[in-house]
Amino acid sequence: MTTWKSNIRTVVPYTPGEQPKSKVIKLNTNENPYPPSPLVGKVISNIDLDSLRKYPDPTCDILVEALAKYHSVDKSKVFVGVGSDDVLAMSFITFFNSNLPILFPDTTYSFYDVWADLFRIPYEQKLLDDDFKINIDDYSKPCGGIIIPNPNAPTGVAESVEFFEKIVAAHPECVVIIDEAYVDFGSNSCIGLTDKYDNVIVVRTYSKSRSMAGNRIGYAIGNPELIKYLSDCKFSFNSYTMDTITLAAGVASLQDDEYFKARINDVINTREWTKGKLAELGFSFPDSKSNFIFAKHESKDATYIFEELKKKGIYVRHFSKPERIANYLRISIGTDEEMQQLIEALRDIL
Ligand SMILES: *Cc1c(COP(=O)(O)O)cnc(C)c1O
């Protein structure tokens, strides 16, 4: 007998990094170790309570306008959502409707295959080479869409804008999504490609570089036609996605660019210091342009190091799949003090 169980959409969900309640050194989810700009705090504490009585602006106009101004693009090219996960999921629904598979790397953000499964989008994962670089020839055949983070996660490896332009130009038959979650930490943005090509969309987040993972703000920049289709899907699903407080906080962050750039610089300096120390301790890693380092030790097992660090109250991220990365740890960049403590802990463990 058939039961309701045969009509369920079953999925294997994405597993987010742990959010421990106790005080630990948290280097496992690529959060920024610094708070957002004080201006963000000021705007949040000055929110008019009466304004919460009403629904938020469904078009998120103040944030769209501020982002357009910040990136010197027209408002019609900007879409905002509840973190880039929301923007990316909506993009999968809107743009990936071909019978041909979509393409993305085998080692990448582990939400892509989860969304593809959830939305029943066929997909193929292309092996990175031994240096975790993308082989452009893997992305040359006609397909249902392409999604690649730049820099890639969890490797931190960045490709050039020219590299992405070749892919975008070769695929007028589909939409190419470039996930720039970590681009602010020292690689080049592909936003400029959205002027020249109508099949590319760049997705950004406030969660890493803007220190606002707790607010959930993501956005996309692309050709106005793509943005319109994306909005149509969003308004067919949930009109009121972003809340009034978050919209104002998102605008405030953009207004304090000096603070933003200074904190990015801090993270980059700490990252480069950490690279040197990790190398001294026998770790190897691809050159990271993000706020994390993807490192493997010359003799000690990643699982062992992961467990020992955890005992010492230091959380990093370990992915057991795919197998080729099972011996790597993804270490987010914290403050200087946190990274010094990490290095000391590693000296004990190794
Ligand atoms: C963190 C991350 C996201 C999600 O960011 P949110 O805006 O917090 O949803 C998307 N893509 C990549 C590659 C990420 O690392």
mmCIF file of C-alpha atoms and ligand atoms in Angstrom:
data_model
loop_
_atom_site.group_PDB
_atom_site.id
_atom_site.type_symbol
_atom_site.label_atom_id
_atom_site.label_comp_id
_atom_site.label_asym_id
_atom_site.label_seq_id
_atom_site.Cartn_x
_atom_site.Cartn_y
_atom_site.Cartn_z
ATOM 1 C CA MET A 1 0.000 0.000 0.000
ATOM 2 C CA THR A 2 1.310 3.471 -0.792
ATOM 3 C CA THR A 3 1.470 5.858 2.116
ATOM 4 C CA TRP A 4 2.067 9.582 2.373
ATOM 5 C CA LYS A 5 5.765 8.745 2.709
ATOM 6 C CA SER A 6 6.052 8.176 -1.019
ATOM 7 C CA ASN A 7 5.092 11.832 -1.547
ATOM 8 C CA ILE A 8 7.673 13.398 0.706
ATOM 9 C CA ARG A 9 10.541 15.521 -0.591
ATOM 10 C CA THR A 10 13.421 13.910 1.265
ATOM 11 C CA VAL A 11 16.805 15.620 1.384
ATOM 12 C CA VAL A 12 20.124 15.337 3.169
ATOM 13 C CA PRO A 13 20.395 18.817 4.697
ATOM 14 C CA TYR A 14 23.449 21.065 4.810
ATOM 15 C CA THR A 15 25.273 20.840 8.151
ATOM 16 C CA PRO A 16 26.303 24.257 9.457
ATOM 17 C CA GLY A 17 29.411 24.623 11.636
ATOM 18 C CA GLU A 18 28.777 24.293 15.350
ATOM 19 C CA GLN A 19 27.689 27.357 17.351
ATOM 20 C CA PRO A 20 28.869 26.392 20.841
ATOM 21 C CA LYS A 21 27.126 28.100 23.769
ATOM 22 C CA SER A 22 30.219 28.140 25.962
ATOM 23 C CA LYS A 23 33.058 30.567 25.476
ATOM 24 C CA VAL A 24 35.515 29.086 23.012
ATOM 25 C CA ILE A 25 37.918 30.330 20.367
ATOM 26 C CA LYS A 26 35.651 29.983 17.417
ATOM 27 C CA LEU A 27 37.496 29.510 14.148
ATOM 28 C CA ASN A 28 34.996 27.181 12.480
ATOM 29 C CA THR A 29 32.448 29.226 10.512
ATOM 30 C CA ASN A 30 34.455 32.065 8.939
ATOM 31 C CA GLU A 31 32.769 34.723 11.020
ATOM 32 C CA ASN A 32 34.619 38.012 11.390
ATOM 33 C CA PRO A 33 36.346 38.367 14.787
ATOM 34 C CA TYR A 34 35.570 42.096 14.923
ATOM 35 C CA PRO A 35 32.181 43.657 15.613
ATOM 36 C CA PRO A 36 30.409 45.610 12.870
ATOM 37 C CA SER A 37 30.882 49.378 12.613
ATOM 38 C CA PRO A 38 29.702 51.353 15.678
ATOM 39 C CA LEU A 39 27.390 53.156 13.266
ATOM 40 C CA VAL A 40 25.472 49.882 12.865
ATOM 41 C CA GLY A 41 24.979 49.752 16.644
ATOM 42 C CA LYS A 42 23.790 53.324 16.738
ATOM 43 C CA VAL A 43 21.237 52.800 13.982
ATOM 44 C CA ILE A 44 19.904 49.607 15.609
ATOM 45 C CA SER A 45 19.479 51.258 19.013
ATOM 46 C CA ASN A 46 17.749 54.271 17.476
ATOM 47 C CA ILE A 47 15.081 52.243 15.664
ATOM 48 C CA ASP A 48 11.640 53.795 16.080
ATOM 49 C CA LEU A 49 9.627 51.085 17.858
ATOM 50 C CA ASP A 50 6.448 52.219 16.149
ATOM 51 C CA SER A 51 8.016 51.382 12.797
ATOM 52 C CA LEU A 52 7.985 47.688 13.789
ATOM 53 C CA ARG A 53 4.193 47.739 13.879
ATOM 54 C CA LYS A 54 4.161 47.750 10.100
ATOM 55 C CA TYR A 55 5.459 45.215 7.624
ATOM 56 C CA PRO A 56 8.911 46.007 6.305
ATOM 57 C CA ASP A 57 9.302 47.520 2.839
ATOM 58 C CA PRO A 58 8.956 44.487 0.524
ATOM 59 C CA THR A 59 11.225 46.088 -2.080
ATOM 60 C CA CYS A 60 13.918 46.739 0.572
ATOM 61 C CA ASP A 61 14.409 50.067 -1.126
ATOM 62 C CA ILE A 62 16.805 51.797 1.287
ATOM 63 C CA LEU A 63 19.246 48.896 1.199
ATOM 64 C CA VAL A 64 18.967 48.353 -2.564
ATOM 65 C CA GLU A 65 19.623 52.040 -3.123
ATOM 66 C CA ALA A 66 22.596 52.142 -0.737
ATOM 67 C CA LEU A 67 24.153 49.041 -2.337
ATOM 68 C CA ALA A 68 23.634 50.453 -5.840
ATOM 69 C CA LYS A 69 25.384 53.638 -4.792
ATOM 70 C CA TYR A 70 28.183 51.741 -3.033
ATOM 71 C CA HIS A 71 28.927 49.619 -6.109
ATOM 72 C CA SER A 72 28.193 52.426 -8.619
ATOM 73 C CA VAL A 73 25.520 50.415 -10.417
ATOM 74 C CA ASP A 74 21.889 51.137 -11.225
ATOM 75 C CA LYS A 75 19.262 50.134 -8.630
ATOM 76 C CA SER A 76 17.678 47.815 -11.181
ATOM 77 C CA LYS A 77 20.804 45.641 -10.979
ATOM 78 C CA VAL A 78 20.513 44.884 -7.241
ATOM 79 C CA PHE A 79 18.580 42.150 -5.417
ATOM 80 C CA VAL A 80 18.743 41.639 -1.637
ATOM 81 C CA GLY A 81 17.869 38.698 0.606
ATOM 82 C CA VAL A 82 18.161 37.035 3.994
ATOM 83 C CA GLY A 83 21.846 36.152 3.775
ATOM 84 C CA SER A 84 23.427 35.008 0.551
ATOM 85 C CA ASP A 85 22.067 31.516 1.231
ATOM 86 C CA ASP A 86 18.601 32.952 0.593
ATOM 87 C CA VAL A 87 19.792 34.809 -2.518
ATOM 88 C CA LEU A 88 21.590 31.709 -3.814
ATOM 89 C CA ALA A 89 18.658 29.363 -3.173
ATOM 90 C CA MET A 90 16.335 31.798 -4.961
ATOM 91 C CA SER A 91 18.850 31.996 -7.825
ATOM 92 C CA PHE A 92 18.909 28.196 -8.159
ATOM 93 C CA ILE A 93 15.093 28.164 -8.405
ATOM 94 C CA THR A 94 14.997 31.051 -10.866
ATOM 95 C CA PHE A 95 17.899 30.292 -13.195
ATOM 96 C CA PHE A 96 18.549 26.565 -13.108
ATOM 97 C CA ASN A 97 15.617 25.007 -14.957
ATOM 98 C CA SER A 98 17.310 23.120 -17.771
ATOM 99 C CA ASN A 99 17.390 19.372 -18.276
ATOM 100 C CA LEU A 100 21.149 19.690 -18.703
ATOM 101 C CA PRO A 101 23.168 19.433 -15.497
ATOM 102 C CA ILE A 102 24.486 22.509 -13.734
ATOM 103 C CA LEU A 103 28.239 22.470 -13.079
ATOM 104 C CA PHE A 104 30.267 23.300 -9.965
ATOM 105 C CA PRO A 105 33.543 22.118 -8.396
ATOM 106 C CA ASP A 106 33.721 18.862 -6.400
ATOM 107 C CA THR A 107 35.341 20.728 -3.520
ATOM 108 C CA THR A 108 33.242 23.806 -2.876
ATOM 109 C CA TYR A 109 30.521 25.307 -0.699
ATOM 110 C CA SER A 110 28.603 22.251 0.439
ATOM 111 C CA PHE A 111 25.202 23.911 0.133
ATOM 112 C CA TYR A 112 25.233 23.778 -3.712
ATOM 113 C CA ASP A 113 24.556 20.045 -4.027
ATOM 114 C CA VAL A 114 21.984 20.285 -1.213
ATOM 115 C CA TRP A 115 19.975 22.932 -3.124
ATOM 116 C CA ALA A 116 20.363 21.029 -6.382
ATOM 117 C CA ASP A 117 18.934 17.929 -4.679
ATOM 118 C CA LEU A 118 16.189 19.888 -2.932
ATOM 119 C CA PHE A 119 15.060 21.573 -6.170
ATOM 120 C CA ARG A 120 15.704 18.475 -8.283
ATOM 121 C CA ILE A 121 18.253 20.148 -10.491
ATOM 122 C CA PRO A 122 20.646 17.720 -12.231
ATOM 123 C CA TYR A 123 24.293 18.534 -11.498
ATOM 124 C CA GLU A 124 27.871 17.484 -12.174
ATOM 125 C CA GLN A 125 30.802 18.244 -9.909
ATOM 126 C CA LYS A 126 34.133 18.912 -11.588
ATOM 127 C CA LEU A 127 37.367 17.844 -9.905
ATOM 128 C CA LEU A 128 39.746 20.596 -8.882
ATOM 129 C CA ASP A 129 43.373 19.909 -9.779
ATOM 130 C CA ASP A 130 46.002 18.946 -7.181
ATOM 131 C CA ASP A 131 46.586 22.618 -6.331
ATOM 132 C CA PHE A 132 42.818 23.100 -5.866
ATOM 133 C CA LYS A 133 42.652 25.178 -9.050
ATOM 134 C CA ILE A 134 39.691 24.982 -11.404
ATOM 135 C CA ASN A 135 40.334 23.441 -14.815
ATOM 136 C CA ILE A 136 38.539 25.784 -17.199
ATOM 137 C CA ASP A 137 38.068 23.036 -19.817
ATOM 138 C CA ASP A 138 35.713 21.272 -17.396
ATOM 139 C CA TYR A 139 33.323 24.169 -17.893
ATOM 140 C CA SER A 140 33.323 24.307 -21.686
ATOM 141 C CA LYS A 141 30.346 22.149 -22.656
ATOM 142 C CA PRO A 142 26.732 23.371 -22.862
ATOM 143 C CA CYS A 143 25.083 23.028 -19.447
ATOM 144 C CA GLY A 144 22.111 24.090 -17.337
ATOM 145 C CA GLY A 145 24.081 26.660 -15.355
ATOM 146 C CA ILE A 146 27.338 27.178 -13.503
ATOM 147 C CA ILE A 147 28.043 28.218 -9.921
ATOM 148 C CA ILE A 148 31.537 28.873 -8.582
ATOM 149 C CA PRO A 149 32.623 30.790 -5.478
ATOM 150 C CA ASN A 150 35.504 33.217 -5.953
ATOM 151 C CA PRO A 151 37.620 32.762 -3.916
ATOM 152 C CA ASN A 152 36.503 29.154 -3.648
ATOM 153 C CA ALA A 153 35.507 27.713 -0.278
ATOM 154 C CA PRO A 154 36.829 25.848 1.656
ATOM 155 C CA THR A 155 40.105 26.182 -0.264
ATOM 156 C CA GLY A 156 40.460 29.992 -0.322
ATOM 157 C CA VAL A 157 41.858 29.808 -3.863
ATOM 158 C CA ALA A 158 40.897 32.715 -6.145
ATOM 159 C CA GLU A 159 40.724 32.813 -9.939
ATOM 160 C CA SER A 160 41.055 35.942 -12.064
ATOM 161 C CA VAL A 161 38.247 38.025 -13.551
ATOM 162 C CA GLU A 162 39.567 37.028 -17.022
ATOM 163 C CA PHE A 163 39.090 33.379 -16.059
ATOM 164 C CA PHE A 164 35.434 34.002 -15.217
ATOM 165 C CA GLU A 165 34.902 36.177 -18.276
ATOM 166 C CA LYS A 166 35.947 33.240 -20.477
ATOM 167 C CA ILE A 167 33.391 30.988 -18.790
ATOM 168 C CA VAL A 168 30.594 33.578 -18.941
ATOM 169 C CA ALA A 169 31.311 34.402 -22.601
ATOM 170 C CA ALA A 170 31.291 30.698 -23.542
ATOM 171 C CA HIS A 171 27.821 30.115 -22.030
ATOM 172 C CA PRO A 172 25.118 32.330 -23.532
ATOM 173 C CA GLU A 173 22.781 29.321 -23.041
ATOM 174 C CA CYS A 174 22.829 29.523 -19.246
ATOM 175 C CA VAL A 175 23.313 31.728 -16.194
ATOM 176 C CA VAL A 176 26.660 31.763 -14.414
ATOM 177 C CA ILE A 177 26.564 32.569 -10.680
ATOM 178 C CA ILE A 178 29.754 33.822 -9.051
ATOM 179 C CA ASP A 179 29.553 33.559 -5.270
ATOM 180 C CA GLU A 180 31.794 36.313 -3.892
ATOM 181 C CA ALA A 181 31.318 35.577 -0.183
ATOM 182 C CA TYR A 182 35.036 36.183 0.471
ATOM 183 C CA VAL A 183 36.040 38.578 -2.292
ATOM 184 C CA ASP A 184 36.669 41.510 0.075
ATOM 185 C CA PHE A 185 39.651 39.697 1.612
ATOM 186 C CA GLY A 186 41.946 40.368 -1.305
ATOM 187 C CA SER A 187 40.708 39.087 -4.674
ATOM 188 C CA ASN A 188 39.081 40.840 -7.628
ATOM 189 C CA SER A 189 35.332 41.196 -8.081
ATOM 190 C CA CYS A 190 33.473 40.109 -11.203
ATOM 191 C CA ILE A 191 30.756 42.753 -10.727
ATOM 192 C CA GLY A 192 32.155 44.568 -13.794
ATOM 193 C CA LEU A 193 31.208 41.577 -15.964
ATOM 194 C CA THR A 194 27.524 42.279 -15.285
ATOM 195 C CA ASP A 195 27.764 45.380 -17.520
ATOM 196 C CA LYS A 196 29.028 43.403 -20.450
ATOM 197 C CA TYR A 197 27.143 40.092 -20.135
ATOM 198 C CA ASP A 198 23.466 39.461 -19.420
ATOM 199 C CA ASN A 199 24.047 35.887 -18.169
ATOM 200 C CA VAL A 200 26.182 36.510 -15.094
ATOM 201 C CA ILE A 201 25.119 37.282 -11.540
ATOM 202 C CA VAL A 202 27.440 38.047 -8.632
ATOM 203 C CA VAL A 203 26.303 37.150 -5.100
ATOM 204 C CA ARG A 204 27.687 38.817 -1.965
ATOM 205 C CA THR A 205 27.159 38.563 1.782
ATOM 206 C CA TYR A 206 27.465 40.752 4.881
ATOM 207 C CA SER A 207 28.270 37.666 6.969
ATOM 208 C CA LYS A 208 32.028 37.523 6.562
ATOM 209 C CA SER A 209 33.683 40.797 5.582
ATOM 210 C CA ARG A 210 30.985 43.025 7.127
ATOM 211 C CA SER A 211 30.880 41.157 10.460
ATOM 212 C CA MET A 212 27.103 40.826 10.284
ATOM 213 C CA ALA A 213 26.394 37.087 10.041
ATOM 214 C CA GLY A 214 23.810 37.568 12.805
ATOM 215 C CA ASN A 215 21.800 40.006 10.704
ATOM 216 C CA ARG A 216 21.457 37.766 7.637
ATOM 217 C CA ILE A 217 22.069 40.073 4.671
ATOM 218 C CA GLY A 218 23.024 38.920 1.189
ATOM 219 C CA TYR A 219 22.656 40.485 -2.226
ATOM 220 C CA ALA A 220 23.111 39.907 -5.917
ATOM 221 C CA ILE A 221 24.209 42.195 -8.719
ATOM 222 C CA GLY A 222 23.340 41.366 -12.309
ATOM 223 C CA ASN A 223 21.643 42.459 -15.460
ATOM 224 C CA PRO A 224 18.222 44.121 -14.703
ATOM 225 C CA GLU A 225 16.388 41.355 -16.565
ATOM 226 C CA LEU A 226 17.968 38.648 -14.367
ATOM 227 C CA ILE A 227 17.166 40.707 -11.274
ATOM 228 C CA LYS A 228 13.557 41.056 -12.361
ATOM 229 C CA TYR A 229 13.165 37.282 -12.787
ATOM 230 C CA LEU A 230 14.791 36.765 -9.397
ATOM 231 C CA SER A 231 12.375 39.255 -7.790
ATOM 232 C CA ASP A 232 9.387 37.591 -9.447
ATOM 233 C CA CYS A 233 10.375 34.270 -7.866
ATOM 234 C CA LYS A 234 11.011 35.905 -4.488
ATOM 235 C CA PHE A 235 7.577 37.608 -4.544
ATOM 236 C CA SER A 236 6.017 34.262 -5.420
ATOM 237 C CA PHE A 237 7.506 32.744 -2.293
ATOM 238 C CA ASN A 238 7.748 35.288 0.534
ATOM 239 C CA SER A 239 7.362 39.041 0.027
ATOM 240 C CA TYR A 240 8.619 40.193 3.410
ATOM 241 C CA THR A 241 12.012 38.583 3.710
ATOM 242 C CA MET A 242 14.197 41.251 5.288
ATOM 243 C CA ASP A 243 13.174 43.008 8.470
ATOM 244 C CA THR A 244 13.066 46.745 9.142
ATOM 245 C CA ILE A 245 15.952 46.728 11.642
ATOM 246 C CA THR A 246 18.239 44.712 9.388
ATOM 247 C CA LEU A 247 17.566 46.953 6.388
ATOM 248 C CA ALA A 248 18.673 50.002 8.371
ATOM 249 C CA ALA A 249 21.705 48.168 9.790
ATOM 250 C CA GLY A 250 22.731 47.102 6.296
ATOM 251 C CA VAL A 251 22.697 50.698 5.072
ATOM 252 C CA ALA A 252 24.696 51.883 8.095
ATOM 253 C CA SER A 253 27.481 49.360 7.443
ATOM 254 C CA LEU A 254 27.981 50.784 3.944
ATOM 255 C CA GLN A 255 28.216 54.313 5.337
ATOM 256 C CA ASP A 256 31.291 53.551 7.426
ATOM 257 C CA ASP A 257 33.671 52.424 4.715
ATOM 258 C CA GLU A 258 36.756 53.528 6.607
ATOM 259 C CA TYR A 259 35.981 51.164 9.493
ATOM 260 C CA PHE A 260 35.121 48.361 7.064
ATOM 261 C CA LYS A 261 38.395 48.652 5.155
ATOM 262 C CA ALA A 262 40.451 48.878 8.369
ATOM 263 C CA ARG A 263 38.974 45.646 9.759
ATOM 264 C CA ILE A 264 39.489 43.839 6.431
ATOM 265 C CA ASN A 265 43.095 44.953 6.575
ATOM 266 C CA ASP A 266 43.407 43.599 10.124
ATOM 267 C CA VAL A 267 42.085 40.208 9.029
ATOM 268 C CA ILE A 268 44.435 40.085 6.017
ATOM 269 C CA ASN A 269 47.470 40.952 8.160
ATOM 270 C CA THR A 270 46.553 38.302 10.727
ATOM 271 C CA ARG A 271 46.011 35.772 7.931
ATOM 272 C CA GLU A 272 49.472 36.372 6.500
ATOM 273 C CA TRP A 273 51.052 36.093 9.977
ATOM 274 C CA THR A 274 49.157 32.828 10.561
ATOM 275 C CA LYS A 275 50.314 31.408 7.219
ATOM 276 C CA GLY A 276 53.947 31.881 8.266
ATOM 277 C CA LYS A 277 53.420 30.227 11.650
ATOM 278 C CA LEU A 278 51.451 27.293 10.224
ATOM 279 C CA ALA A 279 54.174 26.661 7.638
ATOM 280 C CA GLU A 280 56.787 26.605 10.435
ATOM 281 C CA LEU A 281 54.704 23.961 12.205
ATOM 282 C CA GLY A 282 54.672 21.680 9.162
ATOM 283 C CA PHE A 283 51.342 22.653 7.593
ATOM 284 C CA SER A 284 50.868 23.152 3.871
ATOM 285 C CA PHE A 285 47.966 25.046 2.317
ATOM 286 C CA PRO A 286 46.910 26.676 -0.927
ATOM 287 C CA ASP A 287 47.448 30.433 -0.948
ATOM 288 C CA SER A 288 44.284 31.789 0.659
ATOM 289 C CA LYS A 289 42.671 35.037 -0.435
ATOM 290 C CA SER A 290 39.868 34.635 2.092
ATOM 291 C CA ASN A 291 39.393 34.874 5.844
ATOM 292 C CA PHE A 292 40.364 31.250 6.420
ATOM 293 C CA ILE A 293 43.258 28.914 5.692
ATOM 294 C CA PHE A 294 42.745 25.380 4.400
ATOM 295 C CA ALA A 295 45.645 23.454 5.855
ATOM 296 C CA LYS A 296 47.034 19.936 6.018
ATOM 297 C CA HIS A 297 49.756 18.744 8.374
ATOM 298 C CA GLU A 298 52.797 16.826 7.083
ATOM 299 C CA SER A 299 52.410 13.965 9.582
ATOM 300 C CA LYS A 300 49.455 14.391 11.971
ATOM 301 C CA ASP A 301 45.943 13.443 11.018
ATOM 302 C CA ALA A 302 43.341 16.215 10.595
ATOM 303 C CA THR A 303 40.791 14.394 12.765
ATOM 304 C CA TYR A 304 43.333 14.076 15.559
ATOM 305 C CA ILE A 305 44.282 17.768 15.418
ATOM 306 C CA PHE A 306 40.602 18.734 15.221
ATOM 307 C CA GLU A 307 39.726 16.734 18.356
ATOM 308 C CA GLU A 308 42.751 17.913 20.322
ATOM 309 C CA LEU A 309 42.053 21.561 19.487
ATOM 310 C CA LYS A 310 38.444 21.095 20.555
ATOM 311 C CA LYS A 311 39.592 19.755 23.931
ATOM 312 C CA LYS A 312 41.527 22.985 24.315
ATOM 313 C CA GLY A 313 38.430 25.034 23.474
ATOM 314 C CA ILE A 314 39.484 25.917 19.930
ATOM 315 C CA TYR A 315 36.955 25.098 17.217
ATOM 316 C CA VAL A 316 38.028 24.727 13.598
ATOM 317 C CA ARG A 317 36.172 23.040 10.721
ATOM 318 C CA HIS A 318 36.795 19.568 9.380
ATOM 319 C CA PHE A 319 35.041 18.135 6.307
ATOM 320 C CA SER A 320 35.181 14.386 5.850
ATOM 321 C CA LYS A 321 33.895 14.597 2.257
ATOM 322 C CA PRO A 322 35.121 14.544 -0.466
ATOM 323 C CA GLU A 323 37.814 12.158 0.642
ATOM 324 C CA ARG A 324 40.655 14.157 -0.892
ATOM 325 C CA ILE A 325 40.079 16.964 1.627
ATOM 326 C CA ALA A 326 39.524 14.705 4.639
ATOM 327 C CA ASN A 327 43.017 15.455 5.910
ATOM 328 C CA TYR A 328 42.567 19.229 5.789
ATOM 329 C CA LEU A 329 41.303 21.658 8.399
ATOM 330 C CA ARG A 330 39.639 24.926 7.560
ATOM 331 C CA ILE A 331 40.809 27.506 10.048
ATOM 332 C CA SER A 332 39.002 30.858 10.139
ATOM 333 C CA ILE A 333 41.071 33.948 10.868
ATOM 334 C CA GLY A 334 40.367 35.338 14.344
ATOM 335 C CA THR A 335 42.005 38.208 16.199
ATOM 336 C CA ASP A 336 45.796 38.277 16.617
ATOM 337 C CA GLU A 337 45.415 36.974 20.191
ATOM 338 C CA GLU A 338 43.174 34.109 19.094
ATOM 339 C CA MET A 339 45.591 33.078 16.376
ATOM 340 C CA GLN A 340 48.523 33.239 18.800
ATOM 341 C CA GLN A 341 46.581 30.910 21.110
ATOM 342 C CA LEU A 342 45.868 28.598 18.185
ATOM 343 C CA ILE A 343 49.552 28.408 17.275
ATOM 344 C CA GLU A 344 50.502 27.727 20.910
ATOM 345 C CA ALA A 345 47.873 24.995 21.141
ATOM 346 C CA LEU A 346 49.144 23.436 17.916
ATOM 347 C CA ARG A 347 52.709 23.484 19.270
ATOM 348 C CA ASP A 348 51.445 21.400 22.226
ATOM 349 C CA ILE A 349 49.456 18.994 20.095
ATOM 350 C CA LEU A 350 51.918 18.284 17.290
HETATM 351 C C1 LIG B 1 29.255 31.788 4.177
HETATM 352 C C2 LIG B 1 28.970 31.486 2.736
HETATM 353 C C3 LIG B 1 27.721 31.752 2.168
HETATM 354 C C4 LIG B 1 26.517 32.108 2.991
HETATM 355 O O1 LIG B 1 26.542 33.306 3.523
HETATM 356 P P1 LIG B 1 25.277 33.917 4.276
HETATM 357 O O2 LIG B 1 25.166 35.258 3.667
HETATM 358 O O3 LIG B 1 25.648 33.954 5.696
HETATM 359 O O4 LIG B 1 24.069 33.072 3.998
HETATM 360 C C5 LIG B 1 27.560 31.576 0.814
HETATM 361 N N1 LIG B 1 28.563 31.123 0.048
HETATM 362 C C6 LIG B 1 29.759 30.814 0.561
HETATM 363 C C7 LIG B 1 30.819 30.298 -0.328
HETATM 364 C C8 LIG B 1 29.998 30.982 1.920
HETATM 365 O O5 LIG B 1 31.155 30.612 2.444
#
